[in-house]
XYZ file of C-alpha atoms in Angstrom:
303
model
C 20.358 -5.922 24.056
C 17.425 -3.339 23.951
C 18.977 -0.193 26.069
C 17.368 2.559 27.641
C 18.110 4.961 25.139
C 16.274 2.528 22.849
C 13.438 3.078 25.285
C 13.552 6.799 25.119
C 13.612 6.947 21.364
C 10.542 4.626 21.011
C 8.678 7.190 23.185
C 9.480 9.997 21.089
C 8.371 8.160 17.972
C 5.221 7.624 19.576
C 4.794 11.107 20.859
C 5.758 12.924 17.474
C 4.450 10.403 14.955
C 7.406 11.626 12.921
C 10.994 9.957 12.887
C 12.813 13.669 12.342
C 10.700 15.124 15.077
C 11.421 12.340 17.352
C 15.168 12.454 16.549
C 15.239 15.928 17.483
C 13.676 15.294 20.622
C 16.346 12.586 21.683
C 19.142 14.622 20.238
C 20.077 12.562 17.307
C 20.103 13.088 13.592
C 17.487 11.181 11.694
C 19.890 9.056 10.282
C 21.044 7.901 13.506
C 17.725 7.316 14.758
C 16.973 5.358 11.895
C 20.001 2.883 12.411
C 19.344 2.735 16.156
C 15.453 1.174 15.126
C 16.780 -0.670 12.358
C 19.517 -2.597 14.921
C 16.024 -3.287 17.423
C 14.281 -4.612 14.415
C 17.109 -6.820 13.356
C 17.576 -7.860 16.968
C 14.015 -9.383 17.415
C 13.560 -9.925 13.715
C 10.736 -8.117 13.090
C 9.409 -4.620 11.804
C 8.271 -2.225 14.875
C 6.656 0.207 12.516
C 4.459 0.632 9.278
C 4.797 4.525 7.427
C 1.238 5.810 6.379
C 0.143 8.948 5.653
C -0.524 9.777 8.820
C 3.281 9.051 9.884
C 4.417 6.134 11.759
C 2.208 3.619 12.970
C 3.456 1.186 15.259
C 3.034 -2.756 14.787
C 2.120 -5.177 17.336
C 6.071 -6.005 18.282
C 6.509 -1.881 18.437
C 3.267 -1.549 20.485
C 4.782 -4.217 23.016
C 8.248 -2.654 23.238
C 6.747 1.150 23.509
C 4.227 -0.242 26.557
C 7.753 -1.730 27.997
C 9.230 1.655 27.502
C 6.678 3.651 29.406
C 6.737 1.056 32.158
C 10.727 1.248 32.735
C 10.979 5.090 31.969
C 7.932 5.732 34.321
C 9.843 3.607 37.022
C 13.300 5.263 36.380
C 11.844 8.517 36.839
C 10.636 7.628 40.013
C 13.705 6.076 41.417
C 15.358 8.775 40.567
C 13.129 11.373 42.467
C 12.750 9.106 45.369
C 16.756 9.319 45.585
C 16.652 12.961 45.552
C 14.256 12.892 48.087
C 16.732 10.666 50.124
C 19.318 13.140 49.686
C 17.285 15.797 51.301
C 13.190 16.247 51.370
C 12.448 18.981 48.752
C 9.718 21.303 49.724
C 8.663 24.828 49.033
C 6.681 26.588 45.974
C 7.192 26.810 42.361
C 5.788 30.063 41.018
C 5.231 30.305 37.233
C 4.956 33.272 35.001
C 3.731 32.841 31.537
C 4.887 35.311 28.861
C 2.554 33.720 26.187
C -0.585 33.382 27.600
C -1.899 31.044 24.904
C -0.067 28.672 26.995
C -2.765 28.414 29.634
C -4.420 26.169 27.101
C -1.734 23.316 27.867
C -0.445 24.105 31.480
C -3.091 22.451 33.107
C -2.020 18.811 32.420
C 1.299 19.894 33.036
C 0.928 21.286 36.467
C -1.393 17.825 37.107
C 1.593 15.525 36.044
C 3.870 17.851 38.186
C 2.112 17.416 41.385
C 1.690 13.776 41.063
C 5.505 13.600 40.733
C 5.943 16.313 43.531
C 3.306 16.509 45.830
C 5.628 18.267 48.211
C 6.045 21.148 46.175
C 3.611 23.850 45.972
C 2.794 25.127 42.418
C 1.569 28.513 41.837
C 0.739 30.901 38.711
C 1.759 34.601 38.590
C -1.371 36.131 37.659
C -1.694 39.400 35.090
C -0.022 40.437 32.228
C 3.676 41.592 32.696
C 5.857 43.910 30.499
C 9.034 42.169 32.007
C 8.791 38.650 33.625
C 12.277 38.540 33.899
C 11.964 41.110 36.472
C 10.047 38.921 38.566
C 12.761 36.496 38.463
C 15.146 39.193 39.558
C 12.806 40.393 42.690
C 12.143 36.786 43.485
C 8.566 37.014 42.982
C 8.721 34.059 40.696
C 10.847 31.154 40.246
C 10.105 30.116 36.679
C 9.626 32.289 33.224
C 7.955 30.053 30.309
C 8.819 32.523 27.353
C 10.919 33.634 24.447
C 14.763 33.067 24.686
C 16.484 36.052 26.529
C 18.746 38.394 24.899
C 21.156 38.029 27.746
C 21.306 34.607 28.961
C 22.961 35.603 32.597
C 22.094 34.841 35.314
C 19.256 32.648 33.926
C 19.323 29.022 33.068
C 17.699 28.648 29.948
C 16.305 24.898 29.031
C 14.486 24.685 25.404
C 11.154 23.296 25.350
C 9.828 23.653 21.710
C 9.036 25.979 18.367
C 5.580 26.405 17.175
C 4.188 27.767 14.504
C 2.085 31.349 14.894
C -0.701 31.796 12.293
C -2.849 34.357 11.095
C -6.557 34.599 12.361
C -9.106 35.887 10.206
C -12.993 36.001 9.874
C -14.437 33.067 7.742
C -15.348 35.602 5.234
C -12.600 37.972 5.054
C -11.172 38.856 1.630
C -7.892 37.524 1.959
C -9.128 34.014 3.318
C -8.196 32.128 -0.214
C -4.680 32.915 -0.016
C -1.923 30.469 0.395
C -0.039 32.772 3.371
C -0.298 36.367 4.371
C 2.504 38.934 4.129
C 3.070 42.290 6.123
C 1.623 44.129 3.043
C -1.669 41.650 2.844
C -2.214 43.128 6.324
C -2.063 47.110 5.585
C -5.602 48.830 6.612
C -6.268 45.859 9.478
C -6.421 46.298 13.077
C -4.284 43.772 14.905
C -5.961 42.124 17.964
C -3.358 40.827 20.379
C -2.905 40.449 24.381
C -2.007 43.504 26.353
C 1.578 43.249 26.221
C 4.128 45.528 24.831
C 4.867 45.530 20.743
C 8.423 43.925 21.368
C 6.778 40.964 22.705
C 4.499 40.190 19.740
C 6.236 37.902 17.139
C 4.494 38.943 14.280
C 5.287 42.720 15.181
C 8.784 42.245 15.576
C 9.543 39.321 12.989
C 7.459 40.774 10.206
C 5.709 44.045 10.183
C 8.595 46.060 11.551
C 10.960 45.016 9.146
C 8.491 45.662 6.350
C 7.727 49.408 7.890
C 4.128 48.126 8.042
C 1.951 49.491 11.010
C -0.752 48.267 12.389
C -3.442 49.832 14.970
C -3.797 47.537 17.862
C -6.834 46.477 19.873
C -6.374 44.251 23.055
C -8.045 41.760 24.719
C -7.058 39.257 28.055
C -8.645 36.095 26.862
C -7.943 33.991 23.794
C -11.629 33.289 23.289
C -12.265 37.248 23.443
C -9.379 37.871 20.813
C -10.968 34.990 18.497
C -14.419 36.190 18.984
C -13.422 39.766 17.901
C -11.501 38.155 14.681
C -14.756 36.185 14.043
C -16.802 39.332 14.172
C -14.584 41.041 11.607
C -13.090 43.797 14.485
C -9.681 42.971 12.949
C -6.857 39.916 12.724
C -4.828 38.187 15.175
C -1.718 36.140 15.246
C -2.025 33.141 17.569
C 0.099 29.723 18.295
C -1.901 26.829 16.413
C -2.369 24.762 19.364
C -4.439 27.557 20.598
C -6.708 27.647 17.668
C -7.350 24.031 17.177
C -11.026 24.074 19.057
C -11.911 27.032 16.787
C -10.736 25.987 13.666
C -12.450 22.738 14.262
C -15.644 24.420 15.212
C -15.595 26.621 11.831
C -15.535 30.084 13.878
C -12.425 31.467 11.914
C -9.839 30.747 9.397
C -6.454 30.303 9.882
C -3.318 30.957 7.258
C 0.276 30.709 7.460
C 2.214 34.194 7.860
C 5.069 34.399 5.008
C 5.988 31.440 2.359
C 7.956 29.727 5.310
C 5.419 30.526 8.321
C 6.236 32.439 11.322
C 7.787 30.435 14.304
C 8.248 31.253 17.692
C 9.969 29.156 20.623
C 9.645 28.501 24.121
C 11.866 28.203 26.598
C 11.955 27.247 30.422
C 13.906 30.219 32.007
C 15.090 30.097 35.953
C 17.546 31.478 37.820
C 20.723 29.439 37.930
C 20.763 29.015 41.919
C 17.286 27.036 40.981
C 17.981 25.084 38.035
C 19.884 22.555 39.633
C 16.848 21.257 41.885
C 15.427 17.978 40.591
C 11.990 19.249 40.278
C 12.854 22.380 38.062
C 14.512 19.721 36.003
C 11.674 17.902 35.741
C 9.040 20.080 34.799
C 10.649 21.181 31.815
C 10.964 17.619 30.474
C 6.962 17.153 32.000
C 6.201 20.257 29.529
C 8.031 18.923 26.503
C 6.148 15.200 27.149
C 2.645 16.897 27.363
C 2.837 18.820 24.510
C 4.530 16.474 22.130
C 0.892 16.108 20.639
C 0.266 19.908 20.131
C -0.128 20.728 16.717
C 2.636 22.663 14.826
C 5.125 21.736 17.366
C 8.990 21.448 16.569
C 11.738 20.545 18.759
C 14.650 22.841 19.987
C 18.121 21.380 20.014
């Protein structure tokens, strides 16, 4: 008989389009997930997927079970939230700080979905660029930080969200535009355009430039569109998450290249005080973020 875990796997495959990525999301090995899918196909006597160059494509049978999965899992989530309300009406506010300001590009659908599930919780964004976002948690001025994993986990609860690729952004006529990837030495002589945050919060500086002892002059801008505009105007180069570049690349405004032969990858985590982490809506918003970001380019799931 088909089980809830099977339904979760089908949704993960639909959202990611790849078996390996879906396996990470449901905390299985790829082999275990393949075995699970074969068991369902054996049960019903028909294939659920076709493999294409673009990834896995659901067959009509797979589409029918996927539709079932979305309905059933949605109803389960609603029932679980109702039960939590019966235990004690949740109320209050959820103040969110973004360490990565490119996250604004995907935060709106997350907040919309959260408000639909938890209308009694007031959601607010703590505005501005903060040198130490975790200090806002300590001071009680915020409830949730979306950012990199803190060096010391105490006194925080840290939920992994996903990894993401960071790409070098160049003007379309930049001399380096034809390279397969950029190294720290390639960037010597460039101006690095970043958000106005400390150097140690910038993956390119911390993980690539400093180990190679390369120091670039910096220019800052608060908006992603301003950073891209400066790059397009040959004022410097930038390094931004791949999801934040899609529309600019599609319109051929700038060029993006991997950083290093294996690429440069960052991670996002949901960080909150341990006293708040047990609240059901705090657990739910992390899952909403994973669901809404599943189709973003350059995403990999964290264990």
